[in-house]
Coordinates of C-alpha atoms in Angstrom, one line a residue:
Chain A
M17 CA -32.9 -14.5 -43.0
G18 CA -34.7 -14.0 -39.7
K19 CA -32.2 -16.3 -38.0
R20 CA -29.3 -14.2 -39.2
L21 CA -31.0 -11.1 -37.9
N22 CA -31.5 -12.7 -34.5
L23 CA -27.9 -13.6 -34.3
E24 CA -27.0 -10.0 -35.2
N25 CA -29.2 -8.7 -32.5
T26 CA -27.9 -11.2 -29.9
I27 CA -24.4 -10.2 -30.6
R28 CA -25.4 -6.5 -30.5
G29 CA -27.1 -7.2 -27.1
I30 CA -24.1 -8.9 -25.7
L31 CA -21.7 -6.2 -26.7
L32 CA -24.1 -3.5 -25.3
L33 CA -24.2 -5.4 -22.1
F34 CA -20.4 -5.6 -21.9
S35 CA -20.0 -1.9 -22.6
T36 CA -22.5 -0.9 -20.0
A37 CA -20.8 -3.2 -17.5
A38 CA -17.8 -0.9 -17.3
L39 CA -20.2 2.0 -16.7
V40 CA -22.1 0.1 -14.0
I41 CA -18.9 -0.9 -12.2
L42 CA -17.7 2.7 -12.3
A43 CA -21.0 3.9 -10.9
I44 CA -20.9 1.4 -8.1
I45 CA -17.4 2.3 -7.2
V46 CA -18.2 6.0 -7.2
V47 CA -21.3 5.6 -5.1
F48 CA -19.5 3.4 -2.6
L49 CA -16.5 5.7 -2.4
F50 CA -18.5 8.7 -1.8
K51 CA -21.1 7.1 0.5
E52 CA -18.4 5.7 2.8
G53 CA -16.1 8.7 2.5
L54 CA -18.6 11.6 3.0
M55 CA -19.8 10.1 6.3
L56 CA -16.6 11.5 7.8
F57 CA -18.0 15.0 7.4
Q58 CA -20.7 14.3 10.0
H59 CA -17.8 14.4 12.5
T60 CA -15.0 16.4 10.9
S61 CA -15.5 19.6 8.9
V62 CA -14.2 19.7 5.4
T63 CA -11.7 22.4 6.3
D64 CA -10.3 20.4 9.2
F65 CA -10.0 17.4 7.0
L66 CA -8.3 19.2 4.1
F67 CA -6.1 21.5 6.2
G68 CA -5.6 19.7 9.5
H69 CA -2.0 18.9 10.3
K70 CA -2.7 15.9 12.6
W71 CA -3.8 12.4 11.7
I72 CA -4.5 10.5 14.9
P73 CA -7.1 7.8 14.3
A74 CA -7.1 6.6 17.9
E75 CA -8.4 10.1 18.9
N76 CA -10.6 10.5 15.9
I77 CA -8.5 13.4 14.6
Y78 CA -8.3 13.3 10.8
G79 CA -6.3 16.0 9.1
A80 CA -5.1 15.0 5.7
F81 CA -3.0 18.1 4.9
P82 CA 0.4 16.3 5.2
F83 CA -0.8 13.5 2.9
I84 CA -2.0 16.0 0.3
V85 CA 1.2 17.9 0.4
S86 CA 3.3 14.7 0.2
T87 CA 1.2 13.6 -2.8
I88 CA 1.7 16.9 -4.6
L89 CA 5.5 17.0 -3.8
V90 CA 6.0 13.4 -5.0
T91 CA 4.1 14.0 -8.2
L92 CA 5.9 17.3 -9.0
G93 CA 9.2 15.7 -8.2
A94 CA 8.4 12.8 -10.6
L95 CA 7.3 15.2 -13.3
L96 CA 10.4 17.3 -12.9
I97 CA 12.6 14.3 -13.6
S98 CA 10.5 12.5 -16.2
V99 CA 9.2 15.3 -18.4
P100 CA 12.6 16.6 -19.7
L101 CA 13.8 13.0 -20.0
G102 CA 10.6 11.8 -21.7
I103 CA 10.2 14.5 -24.2
S104 CA 13.9 14.5 -25.3
C105 CA 13.8 10.8 -25.6
A106 CA 10.7 11.0 -27.8
V107 CA 12.2 13.7 -30.0
F108 CA 15.4 11.7 -30.3
L109 CA 13.5 8.6 -31.3
V110 CA 11.4 10.3 -34.0
E111 CA 13.7 12.9 -35.4
I112 CA 17.3 12.0 -34.9
S113 CA 17.8 8.3 -34.0
P114 CA 19.0 5.8 -36.6
R115 CA 16.6 3.1 -37.3
W116 CA 18.4 0.4 -35.4
A117 CA 18.4 2.4 -32.2
R118 CA 14.7 3.1 -32.5
E119 CA 14.1 -0.6 -32.9
L120 CA 16.1 -1.3 -29.8
V121 CA 14.7 1.4 -27.6
R122 CA 11.0 1.0 -28.4
P123 CA 10.6 -2.6 -27.1
A124 CA 12.7 -1.6 -24.1
I125 CA 10.3 1.2 -23.2
E126 CA 7.3 -1.1 -23.7
L127 CA 8.9 -3.6 -21.4
L128 CA 9.4 -0.8 -18.8
A129 CA 5.7 -0.1 -18.9
G130 CA 4.9 -3.8 -18.3
I131 CA 6.9 -4.2 -15.1
P132 CA 4.7 -4.6 -12.0
S133 CA 4.9 -1.7 -9.7
I134 CA 5.9 -3.8 -6.7
I135 CA 9.1 -4.7 -8.6
Y136 CA 9.9 -1.0 -9.0
G137 CA 9.2 -0.5 -5.3
V138 CA 11.6 -3.3 -4.2
F139 CA 14.2 -2.0 -6.6
A140 CA 13.9 1.5 -5.2
L141 CA 13.9 0.2 -1.6
I142 CA 17.1 -1.7 -2.1
I143 CA 19.0 0.6 -4.4
V144 CA 17.6 4.2 -4.6
V145 CA 17.0 4.5 -0.8
D146 CA 20.6 3.5 -0.1
V147 CA 22.1 5.6 -2.8
L148 CA 20.3 8.7 -1.6
R149 CA 21.3 8.4 2.0
V150 CA 25.0 8.9 1.8
P151 CA 25.4 11.9 -0.6
F152 CA 22.7 13.9 1.1
N153 CA 23.8 13.0 4.6
L154 CA 20.3 11.8 5.5
A155 CA 19.4 9.7 8.6
T156 CA 17.2 7.6 6.3
G157 CA 16.9 7.5 2.5
E158 CA 13.2 6.8 2.6
T159 CA 12.2 10.2 1.3
I160 CA 9.9 11.9 -1.1
L161 CA 12.8 12.2 -3.5
A162 CA 13.2 8.4 -3.6
A163 CA 9.5 8.0 -4.4
S164 CA 9.8 10.7 -7.0
I165 CA 12.7 9.0 -8.7
I166 CA 10.9 5.6 -8.9
L167 CA 7.7 7.2 -10.1
A168 CA 9.6 9.2 -12.7
I169 CA 10.9 5.9 -14.1
M170 CA 7.4 4.4 -14.0
I171 CA 5.7 7.2 -15.9
L172 CA 8.5 7.6 -18.5
P173 CA 7.0 5.0 -20.8
I174 CA 3.7 6.8 -20.8
I175 CA 5.2 10.2 -21.6
I176 CA 7.6 8.8 -24.2
S177 CA 5.1 6.8 -26.1
I178 CA 2.4 9.4 -26.3
S179 CA 4.8 12.2 -27.1
Q180 CA 6.4 10.0 -29.7
D181 CA 3.1 9.3 -31.4
S182 CA 2.2 13.0 -31.5
I183 CA 5.6 14.1 -32.8
D184 CA 5.3 11.3 -35.4
S185 CA 2.0 12.7 -36.6
V186 CA 3.3 16.1 -37.3
P187 CA 2.9 16.3 -41.1
R188 CA 6.1 16.0 -43.1
I189 CA 5.4 19.2 -45.0
Y190 CA 5.9 21.2 -41.8
R191 CA 9.5 19.9 -41.5
E192 CA 10.1 20.3 -45.2
G193 CA 8.8 23.9 -45.1
S194 CA 11.1 24.6 -42.2
Y195 CA 14.2 23.2 -43.9
A196 CA 13.3 25.0 -47.1
M197 CA 13.4 28.3 -45.2
G198 CA 17.0 27.4 -44.3
A199 CA 16.4 26.3 -40.7
T200 CA 18.8 23.9 -39.0
D201 CA 17.8 20.5 -37.6
W202 CA 17.6 22.0 -34.1
Q203 CA 15.6 25.0 -35.2
T204 CA 13.2 22.7 -37.0
I205 CA 12.7 20.5 -33.9
S206 CA 12.5 23.3 -31.3
K207 CA 10.5 25.8 -33.3
V208 CA 8.3 23.7 -35.6
V209 CA 8.0 20.0 -34.6
V210 CA 7.7 20.2 -30.8
P211 CA 5.4 23.2 -30.8
S212 CA 3.1 21.5 -33.4
A213 CA 3.0 18.3 -31.3
R214 CA 2.6 20.1 -28.0
R215 CA -1.0 19.1 -27.4
G216 CA -0.1 15.4 -27.5
I217 CA 2.9 16.0 -25.4
I218 CA 0.9 17.8 -22.7
A219 CA -1.7 15.0 -22.8
G220 CA 1.1 12.5 -22.2
V221 CA 2.4 14.5 -19.3
I222 CA -1.1 14.7 -17.8
L223 CA -1.6 11.0 -18.1
G224 CA 1.7 10.4 -16.5
C225 CA 0.8 12.8 -13.7
G226 CA -2.4 10.8 -13.1
R227 CA -0.5 7.6 -12.9
A228 CA 1.9 9.1 -10.4
I229 CA -0.9 10.3 -8.2
G230 CA -2.6 7.0 -8.1
E231 CA 0.5 4.8 -7.8
T232 CA 0.6 3.1 -4.4
M233 CA 2.7 0.0 -4.1
A234 CA 6.1 1.4 -5.2
V235 CA 5.6 4.6 -3.2
V236 CA 4.6 3.0 0.1
L237 CA 7.8 1.0 0.2
V238 CA 10.2 3.9 -0.2
I239 CA 8.5 7.1 1.1
G240 CA 8.9 6.2 4.8
N241 CA 5.2 6.8 5.7
V242 CA 5.7 9.7 8.1
E243 CA 2.6 11.6 9.1
K244 CA 4.5 14.9 9.5
L245 CA 4.1 17.8 7.0
P246 CA 7.1 17.4 4.6
L247 CA 9.0 20.6 3.9
S248 CA 11.3 19.4 1.2
L249 CA 11.9 16.6 -1.2
L250 CA 14.5 15.2 1.2
D251 CA 11.9 14.7 4.0
S252 CA 10.0 11.5 4.5
G253 CA 6.3 11.7 3.8
E254 CA 3.1 9.7 3.3
T255 CA 0.9 10.0 0.2
L256 CA -2.9 9.7 0.2
T257 CA -2.8 6.3 -1.4
S258 CA 0.0 5.0 0.8
A259 CA -2.0 6.0 3.9
I260 CA -5.0 4.1 2.6
L261 CA -2.9 1.0 1.9
L262 CA -1.2 1.1 5.3
E263 CA -4.2 1.6 7.5
M264 CA -7.1 0.0 5.7
G265 CA -6.1 -3.5 6.9
E266 CA -6.5 -2.4 10.5
A267 CA -9.4 0.0 10.3
V268 CA -12.6 -1.4 11.8
I269 CA -15.3 -1.5 9.2
G270 CA -17.9 1.3 9.5
S271 CA -15.7 3.2 12.0
L272 CA -14.8 6.8 11.5
H273 CA -11.2 5.7 10.7
Y274 CA -12.6 3.6 7.9
N275 CA -14.7 6.5 6.5
A276 CA -11.7 8.8 6.8
L277 CA -9.6 6.4 4.6
F278 CA -12.3 6.4 2.0
C279 CA -12.4 10.2 2.2
L280 CA -8.6 10.1 1.4
G281 CA -9.5 8.1 -1.6
I282 CA -11.9 10.7 -2.9
I283 CA -9.1 13.3 -3.3
P284 CA -6.9 11.4 -5.8
F285 CA -10.1 10.2 -7.5
L286 CA -11.2 13.7 -8.2
I287 CA -7.7 14.9 -9.3
V288 CA -7.3 12.0 -11.7
L289 CA -10.8 12.4 -13.0
V290 CA -10.1 16.1 -13.9
L291 CA -6.7 15.2 -15.4
S292 CA -7.9 12.4 -17.6
M293 CA -10.8 14.6 -18.9
L294 CA -8.2 17.3 -19.7
S295 CA -6.0 14.9 -21.5
S296 CA -8.7 13.2 -23.5
R297 CA -9.9 16.6 -24.7
L298 CA -6.4 17.5 -25.8
I299 CA -6.0 14.2 -27.6
T300 CA -9.3 14.3 -29.5
K301 CA -8.6 17.9 -30.5
R302 CA -5.2 17.0 -31.9
V303 CA -6.6 14.1 -33.9
S304 CA -9.4 16.2 -35.5
R305 CA -6.9 18.9 -36.4
F306 CA -4.7 16.6 -38.5
E307 CA -7.5 14.8 -40.2
Chain B
M14 CA -39.7 -7.6 -31.3
S15 CA -37.3 -10.5 -31.1
K16 CA -34.6 -8.0 -30.2
I17 CA -36.4 -7.0 -27.1
I18 CA -36.9 -10.6 -26.1
W19 CA -33.3 -11.4 -26.6
L20 CA -32.3 -8.4 -24.6
R21 CA -34.6 -9.4 -21.8
I22 CA -33.2 -12.9 -21.7
L23 CA -29.7 -11.5 -21.6
F24 CA -30.6 -9.1 -18.9
L25 CA -32.1 -11.9 -16.8
L26 CA -29.1 -14.1 -17.3
C27 CA -26.9 -11.2 -16.3
V28 CA -28.9 -10.6 -13.2
I29 CA -28.7 -14.3 -12.3
A30 CA -25.0 -14.3 -12.9
L31 CA -24.5 -11.3 -10.7
F32 CA -26.4 -12.5 -7.8
S33 CA -25.8 -16.2 -7.9
G34 CA -22.5 -15.6 -6.0
C35 CA -24.3 -13.8 -3.2
V36 CA -26.7 -16.4 -2.2
E37 CA -24.3 -18.3 0.0
D38 CA -20.7 -18.5 0.7
N39 CA -19.8 -21.7 -1.0
K40 CA -17.5 -22.8 1.7
E41 CA -15.9 -26.0 0.7
E42 CA -14.7 -28.4 3.4
G43 CA -11.9 -26.3 4.7
L44 CA -10.7 -23.7 7.0
V45 CA -9.7 -20.1 6.3
I46 CA -7.6 -18.2 8.8
A47 CA -6.7 -14.5 8.5
G48 CA -5.3 -11.7 10.5
S49 CA -2.2 -10.6 12.5
T50 CA 1.1 -11.0 10.8
T51 CA 2.6 -11.6 14.2
V52 CA 0.5 -14.7 14.8
Q53 CA 0.9 -15.8 11.2
P54 CA 4.2 -17.9 11.5
I55 CA 2.6 -20.0 14.2
V56 CA -0.5 -20.6 12.2
V57 CA 1.4 -21.4 9.0
K58 CA 3.6 -23.9 10.9
A59 CA 0.6 -25.5 12.6
V60 CA -1.3 -25.7 9.3
E61 CA 1.7 -27.4 7.7
V62 CA 1.9 -30.1 10.4
Y63 CA -1.9 -30.4 10.9
G64 CA -2.4 -30.7 7.2
K65 CA -0.1 -33.7 7.0
N66 CA -2.4 -35.6 9.4
N67 CA -5.5 -34.3 7.6
P68 CA -4.7 -34.4 3.9
D69 CA -8.3 -33.9 2.9
L70 CA -8.8 -30.7 4.8
R71 CA -7.9 -27.5 2.8
I72 CA -6.7 -24.7 5.0
G73 CA -6.0 -21.2 3.7
V74 CA -3.9 -18.7 5.7
Q75 CA -3.9 -15.0 5.0
G76 CA -2.3 -12.0 6.7
G77 CA -3.9 -8.6 6.8
G78 CA -3.3 -7.5 10.4
S79 CA -5.3 -8.0 13.7
G80 CA -8.0 -5.6 12.8
T81 CA -8.7 -7.4 9.5
G82 CA -8.7 -10.8 11.1
I83 CA -11.2 -9.8 13.7
R84 CA -13.3 -8.0 11.2
M85 CA -13.4 -10.9 8.8
V86 CA -14.2 -13.5 11.4
G87 CA -17.0 -11.2 12.6
K88 CA -18.4 -11.0 9.1
G89 CA -18.1 -14.8 8.7
S90 CA -15.8 -14.6 5.7
V91 CA -13.1 -16.5 7.6
D92 CA -13.4 -19.3 10.2
I93 CA -10.6 -18.1 12.5
G94 CA -9.2 -14.6 13.0
A95 CA -5.7 -14.2 14.3
S96 CA -5.0 -11.2 16.6
S97 CA -2.0 -9.9 18.5
R98 CA -4.2 -7.9 20.8
E99 CA -7.4 -8.2 22.8
L100 CA -10.6 -7.1 21.1
S101 CA -11.3 -3.4 21.3
T102 CA -14.6 -2.2 22.9
E103 CA -15.8 -1.2 19.5
E104 CA -15.2 -4.7 18.1
H105 CA -16.9 -6.2 21.1
L106 CA -20.0 -4.1 20.5
K107 CA -20.1 -4.9 16.8
N108 CA -19.7 -8.7 17.3
P109 CA -20.6 -9.7 20.9
G110 CA -20.3 -13.4 19.9
L111 CA -16.5 -13.3 19.2
V112 CA -14.5 -15.6 21.5
T113 CA -10.7 -15.3 21.9
H114 CA -8.4 -18.2 22.5
S115 CA -4.9 -17.5 23.9
I116 CA -2.4 -19.7 22.0
A117 CA 1.0 -18.3 22.7
I118 CA 3.0 -15.6 24.5
D119 CA 4.8 -13.1 22.4
C120 CA 7.1 -10.4 23.3
L121 CA 8.0 -7.2 21.6
I122 CA 11.7 -6.8 21.5
I123 CA 13.4 -3.4 21.1
T124 CA 15.6 -3.9 18.1
L125 CA 18.7 -2.1 16.8
H126 CA 21.0 -2.4 13.8
P127 CA 23.7 -5.1 14.5
T128 CA 26.5 -2.5 14.5
N129 CA 24.9 -0.4 17.2
P130 CA 26.9 -1.0 20.4
I131 CA 24.0 -0.2 22.8
E132 CA 23.1 -3.2 24.8
D133 CA 20.5 -1.9 27.2
L134 CA 17.9 0.9 27.6
S135 CA 15.7 1.9 30.5
T136 CA 12.0 2.2 30.0
Q137 CA 12.3 5.9 30.4
Q138 CA 14.9 6.1 27.7
I139 CA 12.8 4.1 25.3
T140 CA 9.8 6.3 26.0
D141 CA 11.9 9.4 25.4
I142 CA 13.4 8.0 22.2
F143 CA 10.0 7.1 20.7
A144 CA 8.5 10.4 21.8
G145 CA 11.2 12.2 19.9
K146 CA 12.8 13.8 23.0
I147 CA 16.0 11.9 22.5
T148 CA 17.1 12.2 18.8
N149 CA 20.7 10.9 18.9
F150 CA 22.1 7.6 20.1
K151 CA 24.9 9.5 21.8
E152 CA 22.4 10.8 24.4
V153 CA 21.9 7.2 25.6
G154 CA 25.5 6.2 25.6
G155 CA 25.7 5.1 22.0
P156 CA 27.6 6.4 18.9
D157 CA 26.9 9.8 17.3
R158 CA 24.0 8.8 15.0
R159 CA 20.7 10.5 14.4
I160 CA 17.9 8.2 15.5
V161 CA 15.4 6.9 12.9
L162 CA 12.3 5.4 14.5
V163 CA 10.6 2.5 12.8
I164 CA 7.1 1.7 14.0
R165 CA 4.0 -0.1 12.8
E166 CA 1.1 1.6 11.1
D167 CA -1.9 3.2 12.8
G168 CA -4.3 0.5 14.1
S169 CA -1.7 -2.3 14.2
G170 CA -2.0 -4.7 17.2
T171 CA 1.7 -4.7 17.7
R172 CA 1.8 -0.9 17.7
S173 CA -1.1 -0.5 20.2
T174 CA 0.6 -3.1 22.5
F175 CA 3.8 -1.2 22.4
E176 CA 2.2 2.2 23.0
N177 CA 0.1 0.9 25.9
M178 CA 3.0 -0.7 27.6
V179 CA 5.7 1.9 27.1
M180 CA 4.4 5.2 26.0
N181 CA 1.8 5.8 28.8
N182 CA -0.1 8.5 27.0
T183 CA 2.9 10.2 25.4
E184 CA 2.5 10.5 21.7
V185 CA 5.0 8.7 19.4
S186 CA 7.0 11.2 17.4
D187 CA 5.5 12.1 14.1
T188 CA 8.8 11.6 12.4
A189 CA 8.7 7.8 12.8
L190 CA 8.7 5.7 9.7
Q191 CA 5.6 3.5 9.5
K192 CA 5.8 0.0 8.1
P193 CA 2.9 -2.4 7.4
A194 CA 4.4 -5.6 8.8
N195 CA 7.0 -7.1 11.1
G196 CA 9.1 -8.3 8.2
A197 CA 9.2 -4.8 6.7
I198 CA 10.4 -3.4 10.1
R199 CA 13.2 -6.0 10.3
F200 CA 14.2 -5.2 6.7
T201 CA 14.4 -1.5 7.4
I202 CA 16.4 -1.9 10.6
A203 CA 18.8 -4.4 9.0
G204 CA 19.4 -1.9 6.2
N205 CA 20.0 1.3 8.2
E206 CA 22.4 1.8 11.1
N207 CA 20.4 4.8 12.5
T208 CA 17.2 2.8 13.2
I209 CA 15.5 1.6 16.3
G210 CA 12.2 -0.3 16.3
Y211 CA 10.2 -3.1 17.9
L212 CA 9.6 -6.6 16.6
G213 CA 7.7 -9.6 17.6
I214 CA 10.1 -12.2 19.1
G215 CA 9.4 -14.6 16.3
Y216 CA 10.9 -12.2 13.9
I217 CA 14.3 -11.7 15.6
D218 CA 17.2 -13.1 13.6
D219 CA 20.8 -12.3 13.2
T220 CA 20.2 -9.4 10.8
V221 CA 19.1 -7.3 13.7
K222 CA 20.1 -6.9 17.4
A223 CA 17.8 -7.5 20.3
I224 CA 18.6 -5.4 23.5
S225 CA 17.7 -5.8 27.1
I226 CA 15.4 -3.4 29.0
N227 CA 16.2 -2.2 32.5
G228 CA 19.0 -4.7 32.5
I229 CA 16.7 -7.7 31.8
P230 CA 17.5 -9.5 28.6
P231 CA 14.7 -10.9 26.5
S232 CA 15.3 -14.6 27.4
K233 CA 12.4 -17.1 27.2
E234 CA 12.5 -17.4 31.0
N235 CA 12.3 -13.7 31.6
I236 CA 9.4 -13.4 29.2
R237 CA 7.4 -16.3 30.6
K238 CA 7.9 -15.0 34.1
G239 CA 6.6 -11.6 32.8
E240 CA 9.8 -9.8 33.8
Y241 CA 10.7 -8.6 30.4
L242 CA 8.7 -5.5 29.8
L243 CA 6.9 -6.1 26.6
S244 CA 5.3 -9.6 26.8
R245 CA 1.7 -10.2 25.6
E246 CA -0.6 -13.0 24.6
L247 CA -1.5 -14.0 21.1
Y248 CA -5.1 -15.0 20.2
L249 CA -7.1 -16.9 17.7
V250 CA -10.6 -15.5 17.4
T251 CA -13.8 -17.4 16.5
D252 CA -17.4 -16.3 16.1
G253 CA -19.0 -18.2 19.0
E254 CA -17.6 -21.3 20.6
P255 CA -15.7 -23.2 17.9
T256 CA -17.2 -26.4 16.5
G257 CA -16.1 -29.0 14.0
E258 CA -12.9 -28.5 12.1
T259 CA -12.3 -25.1 13.7
K260 CA -12.5 -26.6 17.1
K261 CA -10.2 -29.5 16.2
F262 CA -7.6 -27.1 14.8
I263 CA -7.6 -24.8 17.8
E264 CA -7.3 -27.9 20.1
F265 CA -4.3 -29.0 18.0
I266 CA -2.5 -25.7 18.5
L267 CA -3.2 -25.9 22.2
S268 CA -2.0 -29.6 22.4
D269 CA 1.5 -30.5 23.4
E270 CA 2.4 -31.0 19.8
G271 CA 1.0 -27.6 18.8
Q272 CA 2.8 -25.8 21.6
I273 CA 6.1 -27.4 20.6
L274 CA 5.5 -25.7 17.2
V275 CA 4.9 -22.4 18.9
E276 CA 8.3 -22.7 20.6
E277 CA 9.9 -23.8 17.3
E278 CA 8.7 -20.6 15.7
G279 CA 10.4 -18.6 18.5
F280 CA 7.3 -17.8 20.6
I281 CA 6.7 -18.8 24.2
S282 CA 4.3 -21.7 24.8
M283 CA 1.3 -21.3 27.1
R284 CA 2.5 -24.0 29.5

């Protein structure tokens, strides 16, 4: 009897250890990120860092404003493309599509989610960049729009699968009630089903948004990496994460440049933190409502 | 009670597991080389040949850029760092023991898309193009194409070499596309007829076009004599005077055999 109890306790202990490991790692990363990053502010003021237009490491001038604007533009562009596509795809799969189509599309979407981001990047570099150049009469196709397009494709699976789950979990009686009132298919979808599932859909969009902000590899290949403030989706830009990726290899450890790059990392970290807190709140609320 | 003991043991094991990796760098018999992507082809080739003669020695080669190479050799996480520039003052202060060994002469070549008819540019024209004062190839006798600059990222050894030699304190235009490696620059230039950029001579192939500067073509002779504008030395960096396997490997690259490999990779030998 005592032996069995010991075993129970051992296993419990191991599991506890594993679960705290994730916390400890997170804590170490956060401490490290902020410790290295915040050192920049002994030299540069927060305002200069957030709103400065020039990024010249050789002269210790660190203004991240162009990177911040690029990141926001890229993410908005990606959402603009992927949200309508993703939601309509989810609605179609749950409400309209015949069974065989659903069974064909679902694994395809899962596969899409499993492709490494560097593959998306190379695809975008070879195809999207070239395709954009001619119709828009651009000198180079390496633009924010190219990055938005590839990010949109990358976050589609997230938006589709989470929206799909939440549309799926709208109780059947809602739909039946709507039909019983004489509503058409479209009226039922647009007035009853989608509004009831909106929390889940928004959560999916937010998660996708977080992914888009953090994505680095695919973006760095196609965005051009230009440190100038972008004014439209057809300009080249440089996101926060691509700046880190590009320059970290060459920054001398412990130098101001190194600290500035960590500081760039704090911005997407905070944004993604807020976004994921928002989305997990939305998701838990939805679950409790239907229980 | 027993629960607490178990937890303690587990905690202890965990701590041991965590720190056992930190006690020492379990360096096996082998060499690790990291750094400049410009120097990398020479190192890879040398390792390939050297490894055939020394089958027991394991040699790892990584890229990362000059800064990374110098930083890692300073920290002791690699045996040899590769650099396409001299050490900066900051790096010298941080690791005064670092020793540089010149192993080859490289040259930055101004590169255009193969369909661009321009054959020659003057230093002044190059400066103006990269500063963003000249924005169309027709201003320097070329076709009517908007110029797209392709440069290396901030902190790159290749970039600082270029800017020191050509830009004399003029800033490079902020509309330039930045690429993290020579290969990426070549790929971009080969894929877009509007581009101009610079490449290490080892990366020139027939997908891009090398041009002459001030009428002097980038031939090996001109580069060795220092007549072509953009020649520079390439370095391997060690922490202190090299010993053992590190020393033997550097001696190999500097030997006749090694310098032939340097030439084979498209660089200029030290002789």
